[in-house]
């Protein structure tokens, strides 16, 4: 695991975009796994700038997003489909049929999950998976205490995740209770993983994920078992891990 600490959110976003751009430049037909949430917003902005500057083309890139809410249409303004359109897809030269998100409005959700997994496999697997981390340690929408061996599946969101996503909906009541998410196993099969963490509210969970025991109680801790993970954290998110690494703190993860 390679941990890089960026000075601030802007530096983190720039470095993250450069890693993604380098992946695409090295392999124009790359398969990218993409994340939503607040954390990667700056990275998407930087990627759009790199594209507009003529430095990177998404023409041959295939993308698979980590997750989507169940029970809302891809056209709903709170959907991750719309997030991706507005933040990236509408501003770059990606071939839209190659930009995939699970369909949370599918009539048969189990079949949708199976087909999503099959599409990832057919595309040759994910070269670079971008991840954020939830305050409860989730990656994608793999909530605490799920199974590490899960492929893409339907999950029930816990209250922390529903609260964190309330900003995408007009009332907290409207926040969906379920989502389709790539499973931990789907994520672990990516060749390279880029985990982004920003802000002090992620410091504790990031320390648990990187330095604590590998446990389904902290889903992101499974990344310790992956052989090719790059962690990019800003100074605020890295506060606790820096202290552990320099011997200034010992954390009781019990
Ligand atoms: C969201 C998404 C995750 C994301 C995480 C952190 O709800 N399902 O893919 O990484 O929670 O979000 P944020 O970056 O907004 O803190």
GROMACS .gro file of C-alpha atoms and ligand atoms in nm:
model
  270
    1UNK     CA    1   0.000   0.000   0.000
    2UNK     CA    2   0.141   0.335  -0.100
    3UNK     CA    3   0.014   0.623   0.113
    4UNK     CA    4   0.062   0.978  -0.018
    5UNK     CA    5  -0.037   1.281   0.185
    6UNK     CA    6  -0.138   1.585  -0.014
    7UNK     CA    7  -0.120   1.930   0.140
    8UNK     CA    8  -0.488   2.005   0.088
    9UNK     CA    9  -0.797   1.902  -0.105
   10UNK     CA   10  -0.690   2.086  -0.419
   11UNK     CA   11  -0.353   1.908  -0.428
   12UNK     CA   12  -0.524   1.575  -0.363
   13UNK     CA   13  -0.765   1.634  -0.650
   14UNK     CA   14  -0.485   1.725  -0.887
   15UNK     CA   15  -0.276   1.422  -0.796
   16UNK     CA   16  -0.576   1.191  -0.824
   17UNK     CA   17  -0.660   1.328  -1.170
   18UNK     CA   18  -0.299   1.282  -1.278
   19UNK     CA   19  -0.304   0.917  -1.172
   20UNK     CA   20  -0.625   0.857  -1.369
   21UNK     CA   21  -0.491   1.049  -1.670
   22UNK     CA   22  -0.165   0.852  -1.662
   23UNK     CA   23  -0.365   0.529  -1.659
   24UNK     CA   24  -0.556   0.642  -1.970
   25UNK     CA   25  -0.245   0.766  -2.149
   26UNK     CA   26  -0.065   0.435  -2.080
   27UNK     CA   27  -0.368   0.235  -2.192
   28UNK     CA   28  -0.626   0.433  -2.394
   29UNK     CA   29  -0.873   0.140  -2.370
   30UNK     CA   30  -0.857   0.142  -1.989
   31UNK     CA   31  -1.149   0.018  -1.783
   32UNK     CA   32  -1.201   0.261  -1.496
   33UNK     CA   33  -1.405   0.204  -1.183
   34UNK     CA   34  -1.553   0.536  -1.071
   35UNK     CA   35  -1.686   0.672  -0.744
   36UNK     CA   36  -1.933   0.943  -0.651
   37UNK     CA   37  -1.964   1.148  -0.332
   38UNK     CA   38  -1.805   1.480  -0.245
   39UNK     CA   39  -1.444   1.355  -0.233
   40UNK     CA   40  -1.386   1.293  -0.607
   41UNK     CA   41  -1.555   1.617  -0.723
   42UNK     CA   42  -1.222   1.802  -0.748
   43UNK     CA   43  -1.064   1.509  -0.930
   44UNK     CA   44  -1.339   1.515  -1.193
   45UNK     CA   45  -1.296   1.890  -1.235
   46UNK     CA   46  -0.921   1.842  -1.288
   47UNK     CA   47  -0.983   1.558  -1.535
   48UNK     CA   48  -1.218   1.780  -1.735
   49UNK     CA   49  -0.945   2.047  -1.742
   50UNK     CA   50  -0.684   1.794  -1.856
   51UNK     CA   51  -0.923   1.681  -2.129
   52UNK     CA   52  -0.996   2.040  -2.240
   53UNK     CA   53  -0.623   2.106  -2.254
   54UNK     CA   54  -0.598   1.816  -2.499
   55UNK     CA   55  -0.394   1.601  -2.262
   56UNK     CA   56  -0.630   1.309  -2.217
   57UNK     CA   57  -0.904   1.150  -2.426
   58UNK     CA   58  -1.179   0.924  -2.291
   59UNK     CA   59  -1.281   0.806  -2.640
   60UNK     CA   60  -1.179   0.446  -2.590
   61UNK     CA   61  -1.223   0.433  -2.214
   62UNK     CA   62  -1.487   0.214  -2.051
   63UNK     CA   63  -1.618   0.307  -1.706
   64UNK     CA   64  -1.813   0.127  -1.437
   65UNK     CA   65  -1.946   0.319  -1.139
   66UNK     CA   66  -1.940   0.161  -0.799
   67UNK     CA   67  -2.301   0.208  -0.707
   68UNK     CA   68  -2.646   0.358  -0.760
   69UNK     CA   69  -2.957   0.404  -0.547
   70UNK     CA   70  -3.244   0.160  -0.581
   71UNK     CA   71  -3.591   0.282  -0.668
   72UNK     CA   72  -3.507   0.609  -0.840
   73UNK     CA   73  -3.482   0.666  -1.211
   74UNK     CA   74  -3.144   0.736  -1.373
   75UNK     CA   75  -3.298   1.076  -1.456
   76UNK     CA   76  -3.363   1.167  -1.091
   77UNK     CA   77  -3.141   1.463  -0.997
   78UNK     CA   78  -3.018   1.273  -0.688
   79UNK     CA   79  -2.911   0.970  -0.890
   80UNK     CA   80  -2.546   0.886  -0.941
   81UNK     CA   81  -2.624   0.868  -1.315
   82UNK     CA   82  -2.694   1.243  -1.308
   83UNK     CA   83  -2.394   1.311  -1.086
   84UNK     CA   84  -2.164   1.142  -1.337
   85UNK     CA   85  -2.324   1.321  -1.634
   86UNK     CA   86  -2.286   1.662  -1.476
   87UNK     CA   87  -1.942   1.613  -1.325
   88UNK     CA   88  -1.765   1.421  -1.601
   89UNK     CA   89  -1.944   1.255  -1.889
   90UNK     CA   90  -2.100   1.571  -2.037
   91UNK     CA   91  -1.762   1.744  -2.044
   92UNK     CA   92  -1.534   1.483  -2.198
   93UNK     CA   93  -1.533   1.274  -2.515
   94UNK     CA   94  -1.642   0.949  -2.352
   95UNK     CA   95  -1.853   0.716  -2.563
   96UNK     CA   96  -2.170   0.712  -2.347
   97UNK     CA   97  -2.262   0.345  -2.418
   98UNK     CA   98  -1.925   0.258  -2.260
   99UNK     CA   99  -2.005   0.450  -1.939
  100UNK     CA  100  -2.186   0.210  -1.708
  101UNK     CA  101  -2.374   0.251  -1.383
  102UNK     CA  102  -2.600  -0.003  -1.222
  103UNK     CA  103  -2.968   0.064  -1.295
  104UNK     CA  104  -3.142   0.101  -0.961
  105UNK     CA  105  -3.478   0.118  -1.137
  106UNK     CA  106  -3.436  -0.222  -1.306
  107UNK     CA  107  -3.743  -0.447  -1.269
  108UNK     CA  108  -3.527  -0.741  -1.161
  109UNK     CA  109  -3.250  -0.615  -0.934
  110UNK     CA  110  -3.079  -0.950  -0.888
  111UNK     CA  111  -3.053  -0.992  -1.262
  112UNK     CA  112  -2.926  -0.634  -1.293
  113UNK     CA  113  -2.648  -0.718  -1.043
  114UNK     CA  114  -2.552  -1.036  -1.228
  115UNK     CA  115  -2.548  -0.854  -1.562
  116UNK     CA  116  -2.341  -0.566  -1.423
  117UNK     CA  117  -2.082  -0.810  -1.294
  118UNK     CA  118  -2.081  -0.991  -1.630
  119UNK     CA  119  -2.028  -0.662  -1.816
  120UNK     CA  120  -1.725  -0.582  -1.602
  121UNK     CA  121  -1.581  -0.924  -1.677
  122UNK     CA  122  -1.656  -0.891  -2.050
  123UNK     CA  123  -1.475  -0.557  -2.057
  124UNK     CA  124  -1.166  -0.736  -1.924
  125UNK     CA  125  -1.193  -0.635  -1.557
  126UNK     CA  126  -1.120  -0.300  -1.396
  127UNK     CA  127  -0.774  -0.154  -1.447
  128UNK     CA  128  -0.805   0.132  -1.200
  129UNK     CA  129  -1.075   0.161  -0.937
  130UNK     CA  130  -1.126   0.498  -0.769
  131UNK     CA  131  -1.274   0.478  -0.419
  132UNK     CA  132  -1.387   0.716  -0.150
  133UNK     CA  133  -1.443   0.604   0.205
  134UNK     CA  134  -1.764   0.648   0.402
  135UNK     CA  135  -1.754   0.776   0.759
  136UNK     CA  136  -1.858   0.427   0.864
  137UNK     CA  137  -1.573   0.272   0.663
  138UNK     CA  138  -1.783   0.171   0.365
  139UNK     CA  139  -1.642   0.146   0.015
  140UNK     CA  140  -1.898   0.174  -0.262
  141UNK     CA  141  -2.207   0.103  -0.053
  142UNK     CA  142  -2.058  -0.200   0.119
  143UNK     CA  143  -2.174  -0.121   0.469
  144UNK     CA  144  -2.009  -0.256   0.785
  145UNK     CA  145  -2.054  -0.629   0.852
  146UNK     CA  146  -2.122  -0.731   0.491
  147UNK     CA  147  -1.946  -1.025   0.331
  148UNK     CA  148  -1.599  -0.972   0.183
  149UNK     CA  149  -1.677  -1.232  -0.085
  150UNK     CA  150  -1.978  -1.043  -0.226
  151UNK     CA  151  -2.001  -0.952  -0.592
  152UNK     CA  152  -2.234  -0.674  -0.715
  153UNK     CA  153  -2.544  -0.690  -0.499
  154UNK     CA  154  -2.838  -0.503  -0.348
  155UNK     CA  155  -2.770  -0.358  -0.004
  156UNK     CA  156  -2.970  -0.180   0.262
  157UNK     CA  157  -2.815   0.154   0.347
  158UNK     CA  158  -2.739   0.224   0.709
  159UNK     CA  159  -2.847   0.547   0.873
  160UNK     CA  160  -2.498   0.704   0.845
  161UNK     CA  161  -2.500   0.652   0.467
  162UNK     CA  162  -2.854   0.781   0.429
  163UNK     CA  163  -2.764   1.092   0.628
  164UNK     CA  164  -2.447   1.150   0.425
  165UNK     CA  165  -2.650   1.130   0.104
  166UNK     CA  166  -2.940   1.347   0.222
  167UNK     CA  167  -2.783   1.647   0.046
  168UNK     CA  168  -2.877   1.495  -0.291
  169UNK     CA  169  -3.249   1.490  -0.204
  170UNK     CA  170  -3.503   1.758  -0.111
  171UNK     CA  171  -3.607   1.586   0.214
  172UNK     CA  172  -3.425   1.323   0.425
  173UNK     CA  173  -3.732   1.103   0.386
  174UNK     CA  174  -3.669   1.082   0.010
  175UNK     CA  175  -3.323   0.926   0.047
  176UNK     CA  176  -3.349   0.571  -0.088
  177UNK     CA  177  -3.315   0.284   0.160
  178UNK     CA  178  -3.134   0.051  -0.075
  179UNK     CA  179  -2.861   0.063  -0.337
  180UNK     CA  180  -2.689  -0.160  -0.589
  181UNK     CA  181  -2.318  -0.171  -0.524
  182UNK     CA  182  -2.017  -0.351  -0.660
  183UNK     CA  183  -1.928  -0.603  -0.390
  184UNK     CA  184  -1.603  -0.608  -0.197
  185UNK     CA  185  -1.493  -0.894  -0.420
  186UNK     CA  186  -1.564  -0.694  -0.736
  187UNK     CA  187  -1.357  -0.407  -0.596
  188UNK     CA  188  -1.074  -0.635  -0.483
  189UNK     CA  189  -1.046  -0.777  -0.836
  190UNK     CA  190  -0.946  -0.437  -0.976
  191UNK     CA  191  -0.581  -0.434  -1.081
  192UNK     CA  192  -0.508  -0.102  -0.911
  193UNK     CA  193  -0.709   0.078  -0.647
  194UNK     CA  194  -0.692   0.451  -0.575
  195UNK     CA  195  -0.847   0.538  -0.239
  196UNK     CA  196  -0.918   0.907  -0.176
  197UNK     CA  197  -0.985   1.059   0.165
  198UNK     CA  198  -1.032   1.423   0.249
  199UNK     CA  199  -1.120   1.613   0.563
  200UNK     CA  200  -1.082   1.556   0.934
  201UNK     CA  201  -1.412   1.368   0.957
  202UNK     CA  202  -1.241   1.085   0.765
  203UNK     CA  203  -0.924   1.078   0.982
  204UNK     CA  204  -1.046   0.824   1.236
  205UNK     CA  205  -1.197   0.584   0.986
  206UNK     CA  206  -0.896   0.610   0.756
  207UNK     CA  207  -0.666   0.516   1.045
  208UNK     CA  208  -0.889   0.221   1.128
  209UNK     CA  209  -0.896   0.110   0.764
  210UNK     CA  210  -0.521   0.136   0.708
  211UNK     CA  211  -0.376   0.055   1.050
  212UNK     CA  212  -0.646  -0.144   1.228
  213UNK     CA  213  -0.742  -0.510   1.193
  214UNK     CA  214  -0.886  -0.635   0.864
  215UNK     CA  215  -1.251  -0.679   0.953
  216UNK     CA  216  -1.595  -0.657   0.788
  217UNK     CA  217  -1.676  -0.405   1.065
  218UNK     CA  218  -1.457  -0.162   0.865
  219UNK     CA  219  -1.512  -0.267   0.503
  220UNK     CA  220  -1.225  -0.050   0.370
  221UNK     CA  221  -0.979  -0.246   0.587
  222UNK     CA  222  -0.996  -0.525   0.329
  223UNK     CA  223  -0.778  -0.304   0.107
  224UNK     CA  224  -0.482  -0.399   0.327
  225UNK     CA  225  -0.501  -0.738   0.151
  226UNK     CA  226  -0.482  -0.594  -0.201
  227UNK     CA  227  -0.136  -0.585  -0.357
  228UNK     CA  228  -0.172  -0.259  -0.549
  229UNK     CA  229  -0.342   0.018  -0.354
  230UNK     CA  230  -0.257   0.386  -0.371
  231UNK     CA  231  -0.402   0.594  -0.087
  232UNK     CA  232  -0.421   0.968  -0.140
  233UNK     CA  233  -0.525   1.163   0.168
  234UNK     CA  234  -0.510   1.531   0.243
  235UNK     CA  235  -0.342   1.644   0.564
  236UNK     CA  236  -0.672   1.669   0.749
  237UNK     CA  237  -0.773   1.312   0.666
  238UNK     CA  238  -0.420   1.184   0.734
  239UNK     CA  239  -0.386   1.346   1.078
  240UNK     CA  240  -0.420   1.025   1.275
  241UNK     CA  241  -0.223   0.795   1.044
  242UNK     CA  242   0.064   1.044   1.038
  243UNK     CA  243   0.072   1.041   1.419
  244UNK     CA  244   0.070   0.661   1.430
  245UNK     CA  245   0.347   0.640   1.171
  246UNK     CA  246   0.568   0.887   1.352
  247UNK     CA  247   0.505   0.717   1.687
  248UNK     CA  248   0.312   1.017   1.824
  249UNK     CA  249  -0.004   0.816   1.875
  250UNK     CA  250  -0.110   0.462   1.940
  251UNK     CA  251  -0.471   0.400   1.854
  252UNK     CA  252  -0.687   0.158   2.041
  253UNK     CA  253  -0.900   0.002   1.768
  254UNK     CA  254  -1.087  -0.219   2.013
  255LIG     C1  255  -2.105   0.759  -0.082
  255LIG     C2  256  -2.076   0.660  -0.196
  255LIG     C3  257  -1.937   0.610  -0.188
  255LIG     C4  258  -1.849   0.724  -0.142
  255LIG     C5  259  -1.875   0.749   0.002
  255LIG     C6  260  -1.804   0.870   0.060
  255LIG     O1  261  -2.230   0.753  -0.030
  255LIG     N1  262  -2.166   0.550  -0.209
  255LIG     O2  263  -1.898   0.555  -0.312
  255LIG     O3  264  -1.715   0.694  -0.162
  255LIG     O4  265  -2.013   0.751   0.027
  255LIG     O5  266  -1.865   0.987   0.020
  255LIG     P1  267  -1.801   1.132   0.036
  255LIG     O6  268  -1.688   1.138  -0.056
  255LIG     O7  269  -1.913   1.225   0.000
  255LIG     O8  270  -1.761   1.145   0.178
   0.00000   0.00000   0.00000
